[in-house]
Tab-separated table of C-alpha atoms in Angstrom:
chain	number	residue	atom	x	y	z
A	1355	UNK	CA	-42.188	-8.126	15.745
A	1356	UNK	CA	-40.378	-10.660	17.892
A	1357	UNK	CA	-41.372	-13.422	15.455
A	1358	UNK	CA	-39.808	-11.532	12.519
A	1359	UNK	CA	-36.659	-10.912	14.559
A	1360	UNK	CA	-36.477	-14.610	15.451
A	1361	UNK	CA	-36.738	-15.549	11.761
A	1362	UNK	CA	-33.975	-13.097	10.834
A	1363	UNK	CA	-31.753	-14.452	13.604
A	1364	UNK	CA	-32.469	-18.015	12.481
A	1365	UNK	CA	-31.745	-17.562	8.764
A	1366	UNK	CA	-29.308	-14.636	8.585
A	1367	UNK	CA	-27.739	-14.169	12.003
A	1368	UNK	CA	-27.237	-17.852	12.787
A	1369	UNK	CA	-25.536	-18.241	16.128
A	1370	UNK	CA	-23.503	-21.246	14.989
A	1371	UNK	CA	-21.840	-19.134	12.285
A	1372	UNK	CA	-21.471	-15.666	13.780
A	1373	UNK	CA	-20.827	-16.484	17.454
A	1374	UNK	CA	-18.331	-18.711	19.274
A	1375	UNK	CA	-19.515	-22.181	20.352
A	1376	UNK	CA	-21.869	-22.007	23.330
A	1377	UNK	CA	-22.538	-18.275	22.927
A	1378	UNK	CA	-26.003	-17.008	21.992
A	1379	UNK	CA	-27.478	-13.609	21.224
A	1380	UNK	CA	-29.091	-13.693	24.645
A	1381	UNK	CA	-25.682	-14.080	26.250
A	1382	UNK	CA	-24.611	-10.848	24.570
A	1383	UNK	CA	-27.808	-9.091	25.662
A	1384	UNK	CA	-27.588	-10.273	29.251
A	1385	UNK	CA	-25.074	-9.263	31.860
A	1386	UNK	CA	-23.808	-6.113	30.088
A	1387	UNK	CA	-23.385	-4.118	33.266
A	1388	UNK	CA	-21.469	-0.881	33.132
A	1389	UNK	CA	-22.967	0.313	29.857
A	1390	UNK	CA	-26.218	1.709	28.592
A	1391	UNK	CA	-26.763	-0.711	25.714
A	1392	UNK	CA	-25.852	-4.089	24.280
A	1393	UNK	CA	-25.203	-4.643	20.550
A	1394	UNK	CA	-28.048	-5.918	18.391
A	1395	UNK	CA	-28.411	-6.088	14.576
A	1396	UNK	CA	-31.479	-3.843	14.649
A	1397	UNK	CA	-29.334	-0.993	16.019
A	1398	UNK	CA	-27.741	-0.572	12.575
A	1399	UNK	CA	-31.011	0.075	10.702
A	1400	UNK	CA	-30.544	3.777	11.380
A	1401	UNK	CA	-27.396	3.779	9.210
A	1402	UNK	CA	-29.251	3.849	5.875
A	1403	UNK	CA	-31.197	7.089	6.522
A	1404	UNK	CA	-28.054	8.557	8.074
A	1405	UNK	CA	-26.105	7.673	4.904
A	1406	UNK	CA	-28.660	9.579	2.829
A	1407	UNK	CA	-28.366	12.465	5.294
A	1408	UNK	CA	-24.595	12.451	4.825
A	1409	UNK	CA	-25.081	12.742	1.056
A	1410	UNK	CA	-27.404	15.726	1.495
A	1411	UNK	CA	-25.020	17.299	4.016
A	1412	UNK	CA	-22.118	16.778	1.636
A	1413	UNK	CA	-23.923	18.560	-1.209
A	1414	UNK	CA	-24.659	21.520	1.058
A	1415	UNK	CA	-21.110	21.565	2.443
A	1416	UNK	CA	-19.493	21.548	-0.996
A	1417	UNK	CA	-21.656	24.424	-2.211
A	1418	UNK	CA	-21.657	26.589	0.913
A	1419	UNK	CA	-18.179	25.925	2.324
A	1420	UNK	CA	-15.859	24.039	-0.036
A	1421	UNK	CA	-16.372	26.125	-3.168
A	1422	UNK	CA	-15.825	29.502	-1.443
A	1423	UNK	CA	-12.821	27.990	0.347
A	1424	UNK	CA	-11.381	26.822	-2.973
A	1425	UNK	CA	-11.563	30.363	-4.348
A	1426	UNK	CA	-10.019	31.724	-1.157
A	1427	UNK	CA	-7.065	29.326	-1.407
A	1428	UNK	CA	-6.598	30.083	-5.096
A	1429	UNK	CA	-7.742	26.846	-6.713
A	1430	UNK	CA	-7.608	27.322	-10.500
A	1431	UNK	CA	-9.367	25.135	-13.024
A	1432	UNK	CA	-7.374	24.286	-16.110
A	1433	UNK	CA	-8.627	25.547	-19.421
A	1434	UNK	CA	-9.888	22.709	-21.583
A	1435	UNK	CA	-9.368	22.768	-25.334
A	1436	UNK	CA	-12.793	22.877	-26.979
A	1437	UNK	CA	-13.886	20.458	-29.682
A	1438	UNK	CA	-16.154	20.902	-32.678
A	1439	UNK	CA	-19.351	18.809	-32.359
A	1440	UNK	CA	-19.233	15.902	-34.818
A	1441	UNK	CA	-22.279	13.626	-34.362
A	1442	UNK	CA	-20.681	10.327	-35.508
A	1443	UNK	CA	-17.624	10.873	-33.301
A	1444	UNK	CA	-19.784	11.967	-30.364
A	1445	UNK	CA	-21.928	8.840	-30.700
A	1446	UNK	CA	-18.795	6.707	-30.880
A	1447	UNK	CA	-17.303	8.432	-27.804
A	1448	UNK	CA	-20.464	7.988	-25.738
A	1449	UNK	CA	-20.530	4.316	-26.660
A	1450	UNK	CA	-16.835	3.552	-26.182
A	1451	UNK	CA	-15.727	6.410	-23.884
A	1452	UNK	CA	-12.702	6.992	-26.098
A	1453	UNK	CA	-11.464	3.396	-25.986
A	1454	UNK	CA	-11.043	2.413	-29.637
A	1455	UNK	CA	-9.190	-0.059	-31.805
A	1456	UNK	CA	-7.602	0.397	-35.222
A	1457	UNK	CA	-10.501	-1.127	-37.154
A	1458	UNK	CA	-13.013	1.207	-35.517
A	1459	UNK	CA	-10.844	4.227	-36.328
A	1460	UNK	CA	-10.727	3.098	-39.968
A	1461	UNK	CA	-14.533	2.959	-40.108
A	1462	UNK	CA	-14.754	6.467	-38.632
A	1463	UNK	CA	-12.277	7.729	-41.223
A	1464	UNK	CA	-14.601	6.627	-44.026
A	1465	UNK	CA	-17.749	7.957	-42.343
A	1466	UNK	CA	-16.392	11.372	-41.390
A	1467	UNK	CA	-13.712	11.983	-44.003
A	1468	UNK	CA	-11.110	12.661	-41.308
A	1469	UNK	CA	-7.607	11.343	-40.931
A	1470	UNK	CA	-6.674	8.969	-38.150
A	1471	UNK	CA	-4.683	11.685	-36.376
A	1472	UNK	CA	-7.601	14.129	-36.512
A	1473	UNK	CA	-9.973	11.533	-35.045
A	1474	UNK	CA	-7.572	10.660	-32.249
A	1475	UNK	CA	-7.037	14.361	-31.481
A	1476	UNK	CA	-10.797	14.940	-31.325
A	1477	UNK	CA	-11.316	11.965	-28.993
A	1478	UNK	CA	-8.375	13.099	-26.870
A	1479	UNK	CA	-9.795	16.602	-26.396
A	1480	UNK	CA	-13.306	15.257	-25.893
A	1481	UNK	CA	-12.077	12.993	-23.101
A	1482	UNK	CA	-10.373	15.942	-21.443
A	1483	UNK	CA	-13.698	17.779	-21.291
A	1484	UNK	CA	-15.108	14.998	-19.095
A	1485	UNK	CA	-12.232	15.090	-16.645
A	1486	UNK	CA	-13.138	16.578	-13.242
A	1487	UNK	CA	-11.986	20.100	-12.528
A	1488	UNK	CA	-9.638	21.002	-9.699
A	1489	UNK	CA	-12.512	22.732	-7.903
A	1490	UNK	CA	-14.590	19.570	-7.952
A	1491	UNK	CA	-11.711	17.448	-6.681
A	1492	UNK	CA	-10.960	20.042	-3.992
A	1493	UNK	CA	-14.574	19.937	-2.785
A	1494	UNK	CA	-14.533	16.123	-2.558
A	1495	UNK	CA	-11.234	16.133	-0.654
A	1496	UNK	CA	-12.346	18.880	1.733
A	1497	UNK	CA	-15.536	16.983	2.639
A	1498	UNK	CA	-13.586	13.835	3.480
A	1499	UNK	CA	-10.962	15.883	5.336
A	1500	UNK	CA	-13.541	17.499	7.623
A	1501	UNK	CA	-15.218	14.171	8.373
A	1502	UNK	CA	-12.017	12.208	9.050
A	1503	UNK	CA	-10.561	14.974	11.222
A	1504	UNK	CA	-13.669	15.332	13.395
A	1505	UNK	CA	-14.174	11.581	13.746
A	1506	UNK	CA	-10.508	10.903	14.510
A	1507	UNK	CA	-10.312	13.590	17.209
A	1508	UNK	CA	-13.569	12.463	18.790
A	1509	UNK	CA	-12.666	8.765	18.750
A	1510	UNK	CA	-9.184	9.408	20.131
A	1511	UNK	CA	-10.605	11.381	23.067
A	1512	UNK	CA	-13.140	8.645	23.845
A	1513	UNK	CA	-10.700	5.719	23.508
A	1514	UNK	CA	-7.468	7.026	25.010
A	1515	UNK	CA	-8.663	6.264	28.568
A	1516	UNK	CA	-9.966	2.761	27.788
A	1517	UNK	CA	-7.838	-0.215	28.892
A	1518	UNK	CA	-7.907	-1.915	25.452
A	1519	UNK	CA	-6.375	1.158	23.821
A	1520	UNK	CA	-3.085	0.346	25.586
A	1521	UNK	CA	-3.424	-3.419	26.055
A	1522	UNK	CA	-5.203	-5.190	23.214
A	1523	UNK	CA	-5.811	-8.315	25.295
A	1524	UNK	CA	-8.390	-6.275	27.176
A	1525	UNK	CA	-10.541	-6.424	24.024
A	1526	UNK	CA	-11.512	-9.966	25.027
A	1527	UNK	CA	-11.789	-9.647	28.801
A	1528	UNK	CA	-15.337	-10.556	29.804
A	1529	UNK	CA	-16.410	-11.452	26.256
A	1530	UNK	CA	-19.226	-11.780	25.169
A	1531	UNK	CA	-20.863	-9.897	28.052
A	1532	UNK	CA	-19.308	-6.543	27.288
A	1533	UNK	CA	-21.328	-3.348	27.472
A	1534	UNK	CA	-21.209	-0.836	24.621
A	1535	UNK	CA	-20.891	2.788	25.658
A	1536	UNK	CA	-22.973	5.393	23.868
A	1537	UNK	CA	-19.831	6.999	22.403
A	1538	UNK	CA	-18.755	3.680	20.915
A	1539	UNK	CA	-22.221	3.035	19.499
A	1540	UNK	CA	-22.372	6.403	17.735
A	1541	UNK	CA	-18.788	5.964	16.536
A	1542	UNK	CA	-19.900	2.756	14.833
A	1543	UNK	CA	-23.099	4.230	13.422
A	1544	UNK	CA	-21.291	7.324	12.093
A	1545	UNK	CA	-18.518	5.356	10.402
A	1546	UNK	CA	-20.899	2.808	8.870
A	1547	UNK	CA	-23.224	5.537	7.584
A	1548	UNK	CA	-20.322	7.480	6.097
A	1549	UNK	CA	-18.910	4.492	4.206
A	1550	UNK	CA	-22.389	3.639	2.956
A	1551	UNK	CA	-22.674	7.180	1.614
A	1552	UNK	CA	-19.269	6.847	-0.089
A	1553	UNK	CA	-20.364	3.588	-1.691
A	1554	UNK	CA	-23.608	5.154	-2.916
A	1555	UNK	CA	-21.731	8.124	-4.433
A	1556	UNK	CA	-18.728	6.266	-5.811
A	1557	UNK	CA	-20.029	6.230	-9.395
A	1558	UNK	CA	-20.335	10.030	-9.425
A	1559	UNK	CA	-17.079	10.846	-7.634
A	1560	UNK	CA	-13.733	11.379	-9.318
A	1561	UNK	CA	-12.581	8.024	-10.668
A	1562	UNK	CA	-8.995	7.116	-9.938
A	1563	UNK	CA	-6.738	4.317	-11.072
A	1564	UNK	CA	-7.519	2.393	-7.865
A	1565	UNK	CA	-11.294	2.609	-8.416
A	1566	UNK	CA	-11.792	-1.162	-8.044
A	1567	UNK	CA	-9.636	-1.277	-4.921
A	1568	UNK	CA	-11.722	1.524	-3.415
A	1569	UNK	CA	-14.906	-0.480	-4.040
A	1570	UNK	CA	-13.361	-3.538	-2.366
A	1571	UNK	CA	-12.213	-1.382	0.561
A	1572	UNK	CA	-15.646	0.178	1.100
A	1573	UNK	CA	-17.464	-3.174	0.905
A	1574	UNK	CA	-14.991	-4.900	3.240
A	1575	UNK	CA	-15.182	-1.991	5.693
A	1576	UNK	CA	-18.995	-2.052	5.738
A	1577	UNK	CA	-19.066	-5.814	6.385
A	1578	UNK	CA	-16.398	-5.495	9.078
A	1579	UNK	CA	-18.196	-2.711	10.926
A	1580	UNK	CA	-21.567	-4.482	10.766
A	1581	UNK	CA	-20.237	-7.893	11.788
A	1582	UNK	CA	-17.967	-6.627	14.570
A	1583	UNK	CA	-20.866	-4.714	16.095
A	1584	UNK	CA	-23.368	-7.576	15.904
A	1585	UNK	CA	-20.815	-10.073	17.255
A	1586	UNK	CA	-19.826	-7.616	20.026
A	1587	UNK	CA	-16.281	-7.227	18.748
A	1588	UNK	CA	-16.792	-3.531	19.402
A	1589	UNK	CA	-13.592	-2.968	21.331
A	1590	UNK	CA	-11.289	-4.272	18.628
A	1591	UNK	CA	-13.525	-2.671	15.996
A	1592	UNK	CA	-12.972	0.770	17.453
A	1593	UNK	CA	-9.218	0.205	17.228
A	1594	UNK	CA	-9.485	-0.799	13.560
A	1595	UNK	CA	-11.410	2.365	12.716
A	1596	UNK	CA	-9.087	4.578	14.764
A	1597	UNK	CA	-5.997	3.234	12.986
A	1598	UNK	CA	-7.566	3.989	9.603
A	1599	UNK	CA	-8.788	7.479	10.536
A	1600	UNK	CA	-5.370	8.497	11.866
A	1601	UNK	CA	-3.867	9.024	8.416
A	1602	UNK	CA	-6.871	9.621	6.163
A	1603	UNK	CA	-7.351	13.276	7.107
A	1604	UNK	CA	-3.668	13.964	6.386
A	1605	UNK	CA	-4.024	12.555	2.883
A	1606	UNK	CA	-7.122	14.634	2.147
A	1607	UNK	CA	-5.467	17.820	3.447
A	1608	UNK	CA	-2.435	17.188	1.201
A	1609	UNK	CA	-4.780	16.799	-1.766
A	1610	UNK	CA	-6.549	20.052	-0.946
A	1611	UNK	CA	-3.317	22.048	-0.950
A	1612	UNK	CA	-2.142	20.216	-4.053
A	1613	UNK	CA	-5.232	21.335	-5.985
A	1614	UNK	CA	-4.719	24.870	-4.613
A	1615	UNK	CA	-1.126	24.923	-5.879
A	1616	UNK	CA	0.479	25.233	-2.433
A	1617	UNK	CA	3.350	22.908	-3.312
A	1618	UNK	CA	5.494	23.268	-0.189
A	1619	UNK	CA	2.528	22.790	2.130
A	1620	UNK	CA	1.368	19.814	0.081
A	1621	UNK	CA	4.821	18.221	0.144
A	1622	UNK	CA	5.138	18.707	3.909
A	1623	UNK	CA	1.715	17.185	4.587
A	1624	UNK	CA	2.475	14.330	2.243
A	1625	UNK	CA	5.667	13.440	4.107
A	1626	UNK	CA	3.762	13.443	7.412
A	1627	UNK	CA	0.973	11.378	5.875
A	1628	UNK	CA	3.410	8.842	4.409
A	1629	UNK	CA	5.113	8.365	7.774
A	1630	UNK	CA	1.827	7.981	9.672
A	1631	UNK	CA	0.363	5.656	7.028
A	1632	UNK	CA	3.373	3.337	6.885
A	1633	UNK	CA	3.615	3.147	10.681
A	1634	UNK	CA	-0.086	2.618	11.401
A	1635	UNK	CA	-1.002	0.396	8.430
A	1636	UNK	CA	2.153	-1.731	8.109
A	1637	UNK	CA	3.221	-1.916	11.768
A	1638	UNK	CA	0.457	-1.073	14.239
A	1639	UNK	CA	-2.403	-2.685	12.319
A	1640	UNK	CA	-0.829	-6.119	11.644
A	1641	UNK	CA	1.278	-6.354	14.810
A	1642	UNK	CA	-1.367	-5.120	17.244
A	1643	UNK	CA	-4.852	-5.379	15.777
A	1644	UNK	CA	-4.490	-8.393	13.494
A	1645	UNK	CA	-2.486	-10.243	16.113
A	1646	UNK	CA	-5.112	-9.797	18.807
A	1647	UNK	CA	-7.983	-10.841	16.476
A	1648	UNK	CA	-6.104	-13.912	15.252
A	1649	UNK	CA	-4.139	-15.043	18.346
A	1650	UNK	CA	-5.166	-13.331	21.591
A	1651	UNK	CA	-8.862	-14.098	21.149
A	1652	UNK	CA	-8.130	-17.856	21.027
A	1653	UNK	CA	-7.495	-17.701	24.767
A	1654	UNK	CA	-11.196	-16.861	25.196
A	1655	UNK	CA	-12.930	-18.974	22.527
A	1656	UNK	CA	-11.975	-21.587	19.885
A	1657	UNK	CA	-12.039	-20.790	16.156
A	1658	UNK	CA	-15.488	-20.652	14.548
A	1659	UNK	CA	-16.800	-19.580	11.092
A	1660	UNK	CA	-17.293	-15.956	12.123
A	1661	UNK	CA	-13.714	-15.873	13.428
A	1662	UNK	CA	-12.384	-16.812	9.976
A	1663	UNK	CA	-14.795	-14.420	8.237
A	1664	UNK	CA	-13.690	-11.507	10.419
A	1665	UNK	CA	-9.982	-12.172	9.988
A	1666	UNK	CA	-10.269	-12.720	6.235
A	1667	UNK	CA	-11.845	-9.275	5.874
A	1668	UNK	CA	-9.046	-7.783	7.985
A	1669	UNK	CA	-6.510	-9.501	5.730
A	1670	UNK	CA	-8.247	-8.004	2.692
A	1671	UNK	CA	-7.757	-4.570	4.242
A	1672	UNK	CA	-4.126	-5.389	4.955
A	1673	UNK	CA	-3.602	-6.414	1.316
A	1674	UNK	CA	-5.006	-3.049	0.251
A	1675	UNK	CA	-2.690	-1.346	2.746
A	1676	UNK	CA	0.291	-3.018	1.093
A	1677	UNK	CA	-0.939	-1.976	-2.366
A	1678	UNK	CA	-1.381	1.648	-1.317
A	1679	UNK	CA	1.929	1.599	0.569
A	1680	UNK	CA	3.612	0.643	-2.698
A	1681	UNK	CA	2.011	3.653	-4.413
A	1682	UNK	CA	3.073	5.903	-1.549
A	1683	UNK	CA	6.652	4.638	-1.676
A	1684	UNK	CA	6.693	5.425	-5.395
A	1685	UNK	CA	5.686	8.982	-4.546
A	1686	UNK	CA	8.306	9.130	-1.791
A	1687	UNK	CA	10.906	8.091	-4.357
A	1688	UNK	CA	9.792	10.899	-6.676
A	1689	UNK	CA	9.813	13.337	-3.782
A	1690	UNK	CA	13.333	12.326	-2.711
A	1691	UNK	CA	14.889	12.390	-6.201
A	1692	UNK	CA	12.765	14.970	-8.024
A	1693	UNK	CA	12.265	17.300	-5.064
A	1694	UNK	CA	8.471	17.443	-5.170
A	1695	UNK	CA	5.344	15.336	-5.293
A	1696	UNK	CA	4.176	15.711	-8.879
A	1697	UNK	CA	0.697	14.252	-8.485
A	1698	UNK	CA	-1.365	11.716	-6.615
A	1699	UNK	CA	-0.401	8.262	-7.853
A	1700	UNK	CA	-4.054	7.261	-7.553
A	1701	UNK	CA	-5.322	10.143	-9.696
A	1702	UNK	CA	-6.641	9.759	-13.188
A	1703	UNK	CA	-3.694	9.809	-15.581
A	1704	UNK	CA	-3.067	13.477	-16.144
A	1705	UNK	CA	0.055	12.862	-18.224
A	1706	UNK	CA	-2.163	12.464	-21.241
A	1707	UNK	CA	-4.167	15.611	-20.580
A	1708	UNK	CA	-3.190	18.498	-22.832
A	1709	UNK	CA	-4.489	21.370	-20.739
A	1710	UNK	CA	-3.398	24.962	-20.428
A	1711	UNK	CA	-2.998	26.493	-16.984
A	1712	UNK	CA	-4.009	30.082	-17.731
A	1713	UNK	CA	-5.097	32.311	-20.568
A	1714	UNK	CA	-1.618	33.198	-21.798
A	1715	UNK	CA	-0.834	29.620	-22.813
A	1716	UNK	CA	-4.273	29.307	-24.346
A	1717	UNK	CA	-3.724	32.369	-26.558
A	1718	UNK	CA	-0.503	30.889	-27.860
A	1719	UNK	CA	-2.384	27.878	-29.124
A	1720	UNK	CA	-5.424	29.758	-30.418
A	1721	UNK	CA	-4.196	30.103	-33.990
A	1722	UNK	CA	-3.266	26.459	-34.461
A	1723	UNK	CA	-6.321	25.182	-32.641
A	1724	UNK	CA	-8.596	27.611	-34.466
A	1725	UNK	CA	-7.356	26.363	-37.816
A	1726	UNK	CA	-7.868	22.763	-36.718
A	1727	UNK	CA	-11.370	23.524	-35.438
A	1728	UNK	CA	-12.283	25.238	-38.696
A	1729	UNK	CA	-11.083	22.257	-40.637
A	1730	UNK	CA	-12.943	19.875	-38.370
A	1731	UNK	CA	-16.079	21.991	-38.661
A	1732	UNK	CA	-15.996	21.941	-42.441
A	1733	UNK	CA	-15.310	18.228	-42.451
A	1734	UNK	CA	-18.145	17.707	-39.994
A	1735	UNK	CA	-20.519	19.588	-42.264
A	1736	UNK	CA	-19.347	17.528	-45.205
A	1737	UNK	CA	-19.867	14.397	-43.132
A	1738	UNK	CA	-23.438	15.409	-42.296
A	1739	UNK	CA	-24.156	16.319	-45.951
A	1740	UNK	CA	-22.731	13.003	-47.148
A	1741	UNK	CA	-24.945	11.140	-44.705
A	1742	UNK	CA	-28.021	13.066	-45.907
A	1743	UNK	CA	-27.092	12.453	-49.546
A	1744	UNK	CA	-26.653	8.739	-48.914
A	1745	UNK	CA	-30.019	8.569	-47.129
A	1746	UNK	CA	-31.770	10.357	-50.026
A	1747	UNK	CA	-30.109	8.036	-52.521
A	1748	UNK	CA	-31.285	4.993	-50.631
A	1749	UNK	CA	-34.833	6.392	-50.471
A	1750	UNK	CA	-34.877	7.039	-54.252
A	1751	UNK	CA	-33.615	3.528	-54.996
A	1752	UNK	CA	-36.336	2.078	-52.777
A	1753	UNK	CA	-39.008	4.101	-54.595
A	1754	UNK	CA	-37.648	2.986	-57.997
A	1755	UNK	CA	-37.740	-0.647	-56.959
A	1756	UNK	CA	-41.255	-0.192	-55.609
A	1757	UNK	CA	-42.419	1.178	-59.021
C-alpha cells in the first residue's frame, strides 16, 4: 500500500509542482499539533461514494419533501399545448432538437405536405413539451437551498472564532505545519461531494443559458477544493467556500418563491441576494481572499507552479462572478424601472414559450388549436400514406426490373 502511495505521490502529487520549494508531504504530516489530523490526498477518496449518496438523498428529498412543499406553496405547472404525433417531424426534432435551417424546413414541407408555418408551429409546441415544469424547477431549487443554508450556518459557526476569519494573514502563519480540525475536514468533504454530485447530475437538471459557465464553475471548484486540501491551504479554502455559500441560499430561496408565484417575497429576497452577492463576490472575495492568496502568502514562500495554478483557478471563479454580476445588474435594472423581477436571467428563454397559465386561457384557445390539430392529423395521415405508397411503388419497380 505504501508503495502504491509513493508512486501516486511521485507521478501525480509531485512535490516540486504542488508544494513550495523545500516543503515535502512529510513536512505537512509532521508537526501538526493542535489538531486531530493532517491533510492527505487519500482523505478525499470518500467524496465519490458521498457524492452518490447525495444524489440518492436528493431524489428522496424531492419526492418526500419538495413536491409536497410545492403544492403547499401553490406552485402551478403551466399547461402545455399538445401536438399531433407526426413521425417525420418527430424524427427530425429528436435529431436536431428543434434547431433547423431553411433548407431542412423545405425538405420537410415536401415530405409531410405541410406549410413552413405549420412545421415551425409544430416544432415550437414540441419544444415546449420538453421544457421543465415549475414543480421540477422548484424541487431542484429547494434541494440546493436546504444544502447551502445548512452548510453556510454550520461553517459560519465553526469559523467565526478562528483568527484567519478576521485577519487573512493568519491563513499562512505556521504554514505548512498547520493542523486541520475535524469540522474543517468535514466541511471540505461535504462541499467536494456536493459539487461532484452536481456535476454528475448536470445533464439531467434544468438547462439554463449559462450552462457552460456552470460546468466551468463546478470543475474549477472541484479542483480548487481538492488542491487546497492536499496542499494544506485549508484555512484560505474555508474562506473561499464560506464567501460562496453566503449568497447561494438566498438565490435558491428567491427562485422557490418565484416558481410559487409569491412575487413580493421573491422580489424582496432577490434584492437581498443581489446586495450580498455584489458585496461578497466583487469586494470581499477579490480584496480579501484573492489578495491574501496572491500577495500575503509571498511573505511565507516564493512563487511555485502550484501557487500559479491555485490563483488561476481563483481568477476563473472571479471572472464568472463578474459575468453573473452583469446578469444580476440587468435584473436590478428591470426591478428598478419595471417594478418587479420578471424572470431569472439565467433561465431557459421563456419569452418564446406559448403556455397558458390555467384552464380558462386554455379553453379560449381550444377551438383554434383543435382545428389546427385536426388539420395536422389529416396531413400526418396523408404523409404516412404517401410514404407507404412510395415504398410500394419502389418495391413494384424492383420486381419488374428483376423479371
